[in-house]
XYZ file of C-alpha atoms in Angstrom:
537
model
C -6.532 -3.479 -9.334
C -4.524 -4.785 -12.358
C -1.670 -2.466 -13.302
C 0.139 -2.103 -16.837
C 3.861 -1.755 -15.984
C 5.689 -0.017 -18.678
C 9.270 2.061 -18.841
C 8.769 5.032 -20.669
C 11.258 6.657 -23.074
C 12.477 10.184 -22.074
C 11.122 11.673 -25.117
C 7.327 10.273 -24.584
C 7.324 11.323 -20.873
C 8.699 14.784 -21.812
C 5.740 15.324 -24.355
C 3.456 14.049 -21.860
C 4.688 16.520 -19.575
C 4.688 19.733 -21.788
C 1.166 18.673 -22.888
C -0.317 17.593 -19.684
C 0.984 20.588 -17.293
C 2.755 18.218 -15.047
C 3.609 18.393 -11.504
C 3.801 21.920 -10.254
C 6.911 22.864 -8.082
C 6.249 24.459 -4.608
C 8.640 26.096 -2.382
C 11.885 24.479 -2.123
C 12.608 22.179 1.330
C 10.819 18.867 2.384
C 7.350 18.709 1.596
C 5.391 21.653 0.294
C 2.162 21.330 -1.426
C 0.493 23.111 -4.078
C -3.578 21.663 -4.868
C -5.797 21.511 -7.513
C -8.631 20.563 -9.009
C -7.826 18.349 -12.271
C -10.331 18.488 -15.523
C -11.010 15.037 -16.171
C -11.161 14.742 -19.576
C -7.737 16.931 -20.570
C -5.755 16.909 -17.309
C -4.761 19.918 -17.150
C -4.491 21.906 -14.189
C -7.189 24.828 -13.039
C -5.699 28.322 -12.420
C -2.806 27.577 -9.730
C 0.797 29.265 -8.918
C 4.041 27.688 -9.784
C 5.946 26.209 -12.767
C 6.447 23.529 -14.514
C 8.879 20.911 -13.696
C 9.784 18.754 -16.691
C 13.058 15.924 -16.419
C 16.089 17.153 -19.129
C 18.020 14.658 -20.387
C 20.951 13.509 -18.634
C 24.218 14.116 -19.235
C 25.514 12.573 -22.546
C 21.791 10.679 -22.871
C 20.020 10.221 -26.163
C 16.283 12.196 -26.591
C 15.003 8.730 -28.050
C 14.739 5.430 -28.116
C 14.211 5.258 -32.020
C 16.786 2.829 -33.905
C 19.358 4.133 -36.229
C 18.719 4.142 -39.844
C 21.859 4.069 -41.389
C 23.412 0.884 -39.170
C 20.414 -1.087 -37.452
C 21.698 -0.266 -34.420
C 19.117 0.484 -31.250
C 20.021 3.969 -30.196
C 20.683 4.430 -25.794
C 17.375 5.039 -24.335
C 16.882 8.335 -22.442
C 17.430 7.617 -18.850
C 13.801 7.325 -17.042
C 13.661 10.009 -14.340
C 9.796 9.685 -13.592
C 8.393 7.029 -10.689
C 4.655 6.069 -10.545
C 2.762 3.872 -8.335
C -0.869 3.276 -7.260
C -1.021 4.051 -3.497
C -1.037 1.192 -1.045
C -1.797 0.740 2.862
C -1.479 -3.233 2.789
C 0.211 -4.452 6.181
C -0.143 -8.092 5.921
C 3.145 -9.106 4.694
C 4.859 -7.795 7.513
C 2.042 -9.118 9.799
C 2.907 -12.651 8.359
C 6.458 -12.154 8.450
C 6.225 -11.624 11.945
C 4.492 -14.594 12.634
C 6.726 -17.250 10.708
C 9.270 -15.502 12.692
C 7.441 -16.005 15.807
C 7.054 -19.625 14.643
C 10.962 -20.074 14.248
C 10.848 -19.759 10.208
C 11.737 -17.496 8.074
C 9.029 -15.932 5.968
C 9.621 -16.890 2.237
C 11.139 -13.948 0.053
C 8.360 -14.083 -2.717
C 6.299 -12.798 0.599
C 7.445 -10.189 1.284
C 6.611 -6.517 0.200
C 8.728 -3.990 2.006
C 6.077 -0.681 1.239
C 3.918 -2.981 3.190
C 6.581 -3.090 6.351
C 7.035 0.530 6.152
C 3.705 1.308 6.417
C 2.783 -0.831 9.803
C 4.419 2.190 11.280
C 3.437 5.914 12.318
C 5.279 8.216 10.485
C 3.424 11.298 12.206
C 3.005 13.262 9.093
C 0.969 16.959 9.087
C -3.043 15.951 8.134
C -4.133 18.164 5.748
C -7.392 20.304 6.754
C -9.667 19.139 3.923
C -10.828 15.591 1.922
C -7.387 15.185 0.347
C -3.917 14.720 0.947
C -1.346 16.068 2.611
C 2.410 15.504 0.702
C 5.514 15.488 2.704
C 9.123 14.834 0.881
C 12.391 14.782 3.050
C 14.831 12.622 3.465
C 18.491 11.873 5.122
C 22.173 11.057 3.530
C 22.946 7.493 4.384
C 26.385 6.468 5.703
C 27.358 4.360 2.718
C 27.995 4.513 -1.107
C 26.986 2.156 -3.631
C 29.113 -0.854 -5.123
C 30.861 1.234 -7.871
C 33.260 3.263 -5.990
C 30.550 5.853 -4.601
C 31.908 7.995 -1.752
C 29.947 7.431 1.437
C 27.071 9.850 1.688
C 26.490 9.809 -2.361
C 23.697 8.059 -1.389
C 20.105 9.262 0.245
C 16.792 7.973 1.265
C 14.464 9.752 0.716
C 10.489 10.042 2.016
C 7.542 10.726 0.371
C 4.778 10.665 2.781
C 1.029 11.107 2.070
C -1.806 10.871 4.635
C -5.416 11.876 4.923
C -7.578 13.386 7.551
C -8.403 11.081 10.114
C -12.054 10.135 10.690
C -14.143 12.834 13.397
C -14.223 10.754 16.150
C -17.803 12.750 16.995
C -18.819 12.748 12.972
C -21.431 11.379 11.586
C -19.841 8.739 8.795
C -22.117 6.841 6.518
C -23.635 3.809 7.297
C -21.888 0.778 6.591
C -23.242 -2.282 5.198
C -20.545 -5.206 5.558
C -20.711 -8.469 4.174
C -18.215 -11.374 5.912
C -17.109 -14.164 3.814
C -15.525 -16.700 6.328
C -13.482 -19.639 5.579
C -14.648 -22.655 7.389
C -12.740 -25.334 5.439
C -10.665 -27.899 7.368
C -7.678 -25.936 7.446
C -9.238 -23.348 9.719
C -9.514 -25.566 12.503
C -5.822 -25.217 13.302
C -5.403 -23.218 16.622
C -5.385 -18.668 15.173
C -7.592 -19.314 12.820
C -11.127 -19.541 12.877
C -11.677 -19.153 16.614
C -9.291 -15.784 15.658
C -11.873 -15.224 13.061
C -14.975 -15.578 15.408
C -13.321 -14.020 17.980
C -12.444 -10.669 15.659
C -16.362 -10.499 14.331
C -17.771 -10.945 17.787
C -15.555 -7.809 18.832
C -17.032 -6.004 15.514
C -20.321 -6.744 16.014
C -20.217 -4.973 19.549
C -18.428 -2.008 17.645
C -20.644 -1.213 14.967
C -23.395 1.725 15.235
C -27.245 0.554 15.232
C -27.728 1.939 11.873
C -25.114 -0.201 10.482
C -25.775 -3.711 8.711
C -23.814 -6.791 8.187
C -24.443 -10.467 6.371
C -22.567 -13.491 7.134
C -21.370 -16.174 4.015
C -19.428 -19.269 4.998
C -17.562 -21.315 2.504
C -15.792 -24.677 2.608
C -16.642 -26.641 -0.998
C -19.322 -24.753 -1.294
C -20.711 -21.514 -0.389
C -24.009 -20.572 2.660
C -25.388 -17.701 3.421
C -25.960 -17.908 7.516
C -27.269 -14.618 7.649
C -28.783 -11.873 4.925
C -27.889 -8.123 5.338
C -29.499 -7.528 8.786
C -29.114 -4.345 10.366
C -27.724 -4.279 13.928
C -30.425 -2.289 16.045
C -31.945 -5.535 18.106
C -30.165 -7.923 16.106
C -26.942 -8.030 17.752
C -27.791 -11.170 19.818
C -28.776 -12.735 16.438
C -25.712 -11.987 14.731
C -23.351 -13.740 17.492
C -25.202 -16.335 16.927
C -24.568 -16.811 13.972
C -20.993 -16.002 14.380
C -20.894 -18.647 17.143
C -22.342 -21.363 14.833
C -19.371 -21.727 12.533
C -17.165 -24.892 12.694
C -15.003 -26.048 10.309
C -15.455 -28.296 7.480
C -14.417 -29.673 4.204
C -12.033 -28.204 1.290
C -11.260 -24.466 0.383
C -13.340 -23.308 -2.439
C -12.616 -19.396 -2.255
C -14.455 -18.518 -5.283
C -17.733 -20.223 -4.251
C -17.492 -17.561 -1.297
C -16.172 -14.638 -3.062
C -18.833 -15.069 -5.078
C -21.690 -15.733 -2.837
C -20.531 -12.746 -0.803
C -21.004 -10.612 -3.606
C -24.126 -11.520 -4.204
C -25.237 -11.031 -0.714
C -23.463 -7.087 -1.095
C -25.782 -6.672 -3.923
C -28.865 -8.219 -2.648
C -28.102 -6.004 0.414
C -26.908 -3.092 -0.587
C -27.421 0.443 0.306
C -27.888 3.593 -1.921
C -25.489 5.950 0.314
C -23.314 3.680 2.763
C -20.141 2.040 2.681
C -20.482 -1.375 1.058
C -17.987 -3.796 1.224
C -17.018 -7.406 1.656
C -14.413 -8.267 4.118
C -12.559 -12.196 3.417
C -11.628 -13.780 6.620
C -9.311 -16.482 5.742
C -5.574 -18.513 5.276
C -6.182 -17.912 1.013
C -5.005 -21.710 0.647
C -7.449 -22.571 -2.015
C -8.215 -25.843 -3.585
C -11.693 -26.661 -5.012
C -13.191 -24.605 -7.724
C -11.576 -21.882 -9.393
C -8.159 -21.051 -7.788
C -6.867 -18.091 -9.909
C -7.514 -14.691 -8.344
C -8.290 -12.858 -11.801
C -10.480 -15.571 -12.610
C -12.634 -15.697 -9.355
C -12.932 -11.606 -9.552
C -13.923 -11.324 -13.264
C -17.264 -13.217 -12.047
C -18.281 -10.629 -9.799
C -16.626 -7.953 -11.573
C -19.853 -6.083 -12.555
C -20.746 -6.240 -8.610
C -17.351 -4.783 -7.943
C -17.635 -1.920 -10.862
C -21.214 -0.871 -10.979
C -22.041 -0.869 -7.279
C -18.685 0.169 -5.888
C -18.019 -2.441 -3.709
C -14.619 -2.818 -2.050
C -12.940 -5.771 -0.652
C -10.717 -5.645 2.503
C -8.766 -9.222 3.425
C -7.986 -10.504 6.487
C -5.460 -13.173 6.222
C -5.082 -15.860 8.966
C -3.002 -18.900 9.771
C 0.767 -20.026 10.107
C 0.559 -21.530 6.081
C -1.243 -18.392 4.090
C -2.341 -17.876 0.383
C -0.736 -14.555 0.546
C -0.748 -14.496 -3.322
C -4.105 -14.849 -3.521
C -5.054 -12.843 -1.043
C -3.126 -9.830 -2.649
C -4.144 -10.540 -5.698
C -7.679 -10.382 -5.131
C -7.703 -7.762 -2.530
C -5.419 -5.268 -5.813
C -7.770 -6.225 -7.783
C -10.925 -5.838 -5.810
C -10.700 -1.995 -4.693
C -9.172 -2.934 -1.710
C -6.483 -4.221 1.007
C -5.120 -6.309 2.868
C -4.186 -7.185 6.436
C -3.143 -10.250 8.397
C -3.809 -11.021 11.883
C -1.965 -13.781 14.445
C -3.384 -13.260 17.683
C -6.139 -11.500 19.535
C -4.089 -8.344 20.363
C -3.800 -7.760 16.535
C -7.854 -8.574 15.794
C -8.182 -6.005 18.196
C -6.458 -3.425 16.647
C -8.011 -4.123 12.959
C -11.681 -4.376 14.393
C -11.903 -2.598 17.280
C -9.341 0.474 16.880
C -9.282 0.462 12.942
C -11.634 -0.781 10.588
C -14.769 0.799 11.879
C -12.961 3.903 11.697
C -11.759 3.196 8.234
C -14.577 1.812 6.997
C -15.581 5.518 4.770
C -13.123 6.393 1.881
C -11.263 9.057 1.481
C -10.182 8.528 -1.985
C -10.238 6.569 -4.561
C -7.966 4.643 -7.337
C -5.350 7.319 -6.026
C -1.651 7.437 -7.719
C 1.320 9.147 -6.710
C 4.022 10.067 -9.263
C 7.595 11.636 -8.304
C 9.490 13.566 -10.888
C 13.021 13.459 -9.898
C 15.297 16.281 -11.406
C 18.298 14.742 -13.270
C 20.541 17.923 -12.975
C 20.933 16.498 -9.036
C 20.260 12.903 -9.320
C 22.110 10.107 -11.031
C 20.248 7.103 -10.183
C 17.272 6.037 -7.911
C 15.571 3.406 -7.080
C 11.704 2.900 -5.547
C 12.110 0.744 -2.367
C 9.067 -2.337 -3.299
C 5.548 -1.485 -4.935
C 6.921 -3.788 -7.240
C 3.014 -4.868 -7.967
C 1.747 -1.812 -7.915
C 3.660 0.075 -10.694
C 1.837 2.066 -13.303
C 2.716 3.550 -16.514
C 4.019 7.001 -16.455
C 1.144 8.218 -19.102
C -1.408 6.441 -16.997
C -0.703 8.836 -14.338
C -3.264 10.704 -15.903
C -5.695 8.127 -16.961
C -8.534 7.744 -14.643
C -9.699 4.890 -16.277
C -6.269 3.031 -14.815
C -6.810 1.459 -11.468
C -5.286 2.927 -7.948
C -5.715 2.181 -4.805
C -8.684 3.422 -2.616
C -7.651 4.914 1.325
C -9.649 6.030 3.975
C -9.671 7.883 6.847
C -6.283 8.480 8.615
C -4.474 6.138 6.268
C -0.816 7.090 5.453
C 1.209 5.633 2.890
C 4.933 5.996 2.685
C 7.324 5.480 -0.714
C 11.058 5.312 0.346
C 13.480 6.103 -2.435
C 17.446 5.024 -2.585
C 18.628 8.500 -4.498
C 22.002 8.884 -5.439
C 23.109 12.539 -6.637
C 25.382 13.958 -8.783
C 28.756 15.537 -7.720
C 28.317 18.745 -5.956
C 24.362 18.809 -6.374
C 22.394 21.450 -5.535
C 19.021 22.528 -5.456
C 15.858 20.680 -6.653
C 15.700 16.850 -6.251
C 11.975 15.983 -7.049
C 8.527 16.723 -7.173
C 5.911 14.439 -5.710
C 2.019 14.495 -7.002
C -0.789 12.405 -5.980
C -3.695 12.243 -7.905
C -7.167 10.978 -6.658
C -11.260 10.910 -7.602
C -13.672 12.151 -5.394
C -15.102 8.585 -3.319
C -18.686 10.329 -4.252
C -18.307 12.731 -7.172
C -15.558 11.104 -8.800
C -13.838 14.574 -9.868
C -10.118 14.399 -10.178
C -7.738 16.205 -7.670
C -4.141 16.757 -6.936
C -1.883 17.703 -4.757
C 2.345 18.162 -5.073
C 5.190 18.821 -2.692
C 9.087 18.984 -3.756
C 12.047 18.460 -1.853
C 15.470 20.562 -1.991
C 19.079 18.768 -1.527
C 19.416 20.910 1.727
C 16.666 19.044 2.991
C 18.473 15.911 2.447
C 21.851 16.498 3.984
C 21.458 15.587 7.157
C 22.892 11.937 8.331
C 20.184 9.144 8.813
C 21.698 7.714 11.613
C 23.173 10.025 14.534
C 22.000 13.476 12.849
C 18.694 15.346 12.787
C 16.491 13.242 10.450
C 14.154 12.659 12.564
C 13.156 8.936 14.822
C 10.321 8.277 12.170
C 12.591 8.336 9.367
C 14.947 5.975 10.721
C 12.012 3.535 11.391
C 10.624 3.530 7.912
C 14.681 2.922 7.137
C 14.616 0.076 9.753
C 11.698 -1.319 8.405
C 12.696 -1.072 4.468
C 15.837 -2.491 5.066
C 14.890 -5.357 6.911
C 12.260 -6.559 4.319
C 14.850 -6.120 1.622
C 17.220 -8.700 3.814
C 14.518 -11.046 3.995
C 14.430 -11.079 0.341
C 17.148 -11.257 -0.611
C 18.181 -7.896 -1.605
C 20.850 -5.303 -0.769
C 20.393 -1.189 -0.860
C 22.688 1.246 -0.702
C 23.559 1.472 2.831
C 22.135 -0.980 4.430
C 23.158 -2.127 7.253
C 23.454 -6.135 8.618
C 20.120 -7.361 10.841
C 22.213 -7.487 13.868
C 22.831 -3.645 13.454
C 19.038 -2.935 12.124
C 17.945 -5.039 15.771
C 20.303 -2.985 17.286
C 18.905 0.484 16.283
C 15.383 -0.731 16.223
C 15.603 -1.759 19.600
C 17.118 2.454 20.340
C 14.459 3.492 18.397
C 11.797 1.430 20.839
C 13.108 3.263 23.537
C 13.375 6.812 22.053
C 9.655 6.380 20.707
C 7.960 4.742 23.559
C 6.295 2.970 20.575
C 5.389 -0.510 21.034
C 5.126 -1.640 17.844
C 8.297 -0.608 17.187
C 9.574 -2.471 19.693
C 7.898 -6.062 18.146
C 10.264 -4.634 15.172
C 13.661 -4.894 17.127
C 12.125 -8.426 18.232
C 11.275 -9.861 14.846
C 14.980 -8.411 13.646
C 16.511 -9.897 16.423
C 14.541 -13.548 15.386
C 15.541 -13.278 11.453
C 19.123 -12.586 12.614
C 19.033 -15.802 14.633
C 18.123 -17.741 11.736
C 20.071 -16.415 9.265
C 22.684 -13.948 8.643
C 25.190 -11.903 6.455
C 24.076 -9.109 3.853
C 23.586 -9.364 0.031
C 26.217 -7.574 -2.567
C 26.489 -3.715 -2.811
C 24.137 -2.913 -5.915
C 25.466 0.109 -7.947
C 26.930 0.364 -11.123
C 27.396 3.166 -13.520
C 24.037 3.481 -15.347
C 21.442 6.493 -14.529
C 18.144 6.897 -14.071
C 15.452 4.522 -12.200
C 17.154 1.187 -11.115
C 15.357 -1.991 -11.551
């Protein structure tokens, strides 16, 4: 999903805004929700209650960003008080994070995506009844001010949390018609990776209903097709089989197999089901084409006019994890990564066949802070999956596609303004219809009383403080520093309390990996601050 990253001036986004009907308020507190339907073609809203909610400029700020005649001189820009993102439930950088960690290494900081640590976690949000989205904002003062003489508590995280309905366990879903491109080059013969990747497809094939049908493409320097699109009815026996039959071989030639698998999804696909192809492998290219816009603009007529999505499943202690992003963005899809059988369990037994229907697709979210209350803020990763503030709008602009019981969670360092009161933001996601393609929406707001409470040692709430946990650890690993962020020895600390409070297992691997990257490293990164307003790079 290629995104155009862009900064908008004040005055644009405020036209946008009076023209489009932005982002309708609902009752104050954290996380009420207003729906609509969307036309397509205008964007504006269907009859609905509420106003609008447009950013005024801050304080002192200049309504443009034209230059001045009279001296040359570039006038201030208008402080940007908009935030929008395509929607993203990638785990696999926190999956391979744990496993260098596990390996006694720390992972490197271009690898790591902290929205994708956050959201390994439960966050237990309210499901909402229907096809769309629930929208939950809260949030919790942190016990710290920023670098430029902030008083402690200036500072807030705040949550915006969206999740869909999770999948009927008794429902009747479509049928799905998978195609699995496996990586058998010589670089999968290394202990976790394909024996992990034969062992995860055997425990799929056992899951999957009769009526569902897979095909099987193996590539090393070049690309086979071990089985066509076979439904499973009798077949099962054949499939392992063919599952069984792979052993490694040769160099890494990823497009040869991206491609051949999506030939194989067209040659097999079905008017009605769920078609995708899911990539089983380490992503360390090296014969044939190795750039990931390059290898999907080959099958990008597959990809567009038969709606084929792409799901990755990263293996292996050295991983492509560029690549496998990359492709997976701009495929319609996601990624995951997977170190051991407990994991390749959970994404084939407990998850994808569950997940494999959509819920909604090339869904955005956009959050409309109110600069009367907030000074500055800053968007905690999504770093590659920024969009342009007018593209919000534009259905023709790429987001990203969720199923069934997916959440995804944006965290948000917000720092207010002196005595603030009242409205802090509105949150809107905007989806298509997986089958009819109509636009919909769906907003929630947040007050400041629902943001006083302390993150640590107040009311805020365990999940909260494990989404913190999780944030700020991935921003130590890279490198960063946020406004109150504690050291790793603290964050294993309080991870391991949370383990305990939450009965949560996975948690508890959290407090473990912590306690591993502490080991290895230590100390914190600089308070970031500094006196401008707005959205923070």
């Amino acid at each position: 999903m290629e995104r155009r990253t862009y900064r908008g001036t004040y005055a644009r986004t405020l036209g946008l805004l009076l023209v489009g009907g932005m982002l309708l308020t609902g009752c104050g507190g954290g996380g009420s929700t207003n729906d609509s339907a969307v036309d397509r073609a205008s964007g504006k809203r269907g009859t609905s209650e509420g106003g609008q909610v447009a950013p005024a400029p801050a304080p002192g700020a200049s309504d443009d960003g034209a230059q001045n005649a009279e001296d040359g001189r570039q006038k201030p820009v208008a402080p940007d008080y908009l935030s929008t993102f395509a929607l993203d439930v990638d785990t696999a950088s926190y999956g391979y994070a744990r496993r260098k960690l596990a390996d006694g290494e720390l992972p490197g900081a271009e690898t790591v995506r902290p929205e994708e640590f956050v959201n390994s976690f439960r966050q237990g949000y309210r499901r909402p009844a229907g096809n769309g989205f629930s929208v939950t904002v809260d949030g919790a003062r942190t016990d710290t001010g920023g670098g430029d003489g902030a008083r402690a508590g200036d500072w807030s995280l705040v949550r915006v949390g969206l999740a869909t309905r999770v999948a009927d366990e008794h429902g009747e879903r479509p049928a799905a018609a998978l195609t699995f491109v496996v990586d058998i080059s010589g670089s999968m013969a290394e202990p976790g990776r394909l024996d992990l990747v034969k062992k995860s497809l055997s425990l799929l094939t056992d899951e999957l209903r009769d009526d569902d049908s897979v095909s099987l493409v193996t590539f090393s320097d070049e690309a086979k097709t071990l089985l066509p699109m076979t439904r499973l009815r009798d077949h099962r026996g054949r499939i392992h089989d063919a599952v069984d039959s792979m052993e490694p071989t040769d160099s890494t030639n990823v497009e040869a197999g991206v491609r051949r698998g999506y030939e194989e999804a067209v040659d097999g696909h079905r008017e009605g089901a769920n078609n995708r192809v899911v990539l089983l492998s380490d992503a360390l290219a090296n014969t044939g084409e190795t750039d990931a816009d390059a290898i999907l603009e080959r099958i990008d007529a597959a990809r567009r006019d038969y709606g084929i999505t792409l799901f990755g499943v990263g293996v292996g202690s050295d991983y492509g994890d560029e690549l496998m992003e990359r492709l997976t963005n701009k495929g319609d899809g996601h990624t995951t990564y997977i170190a051991d059988e407990t994991q390749a369990r959970k994404v084939f037994v407990d998850q994808l066949p569950a997940h494999i229907e959509l819920r909604a697709r090339d869904a955005k979210a956009q959050v409309a802070f109110d600069p009367k209350t907030v000074r500055q803020f800053k968007l905690i990763g999504y770093e590659d999956r920024k969009v342009a503030d007018d593209d919000f709008r534009d259905d023709s602009v790429d987001g990203g596609e969720i199923g069934p019981g997916h959440t995804v969670t944006a965290l948000y360092a917000v720092r207010l303004r002196d005595g603030a009161a009242g409205h802090v933001a509105t949150a809107t996601v905007r989806w298509l219809d997986p089958k009819t393609r109509a636009p919909h929406e769906q907003s929630g707001s947040v007050e400041t009383g629902a943001i006083d409470g302390r993150l640590w040692g107040g009311d805020s709430g365990r999940r909260l403080q494990v989404a913190a946990v999780a944030a700020y650890f991935a921003e130590d690993l890279r490198g960063g520093k946020l406004p109150g962020q504690p050291g790793l020895g603290e964050l294993a600390d309080r991870a391991s309390e949370l383990a305990t409070d939450t009965e949560d297992s996975s948690v508890r691997k959290l407090a473990t990996a912590i306690a591993r990257a502490d080991g290895l490293k230590g100390g914190s990164g600089s308070d970031d601050g500094g006196q401008q307003e707005g959205e923070m790079d």
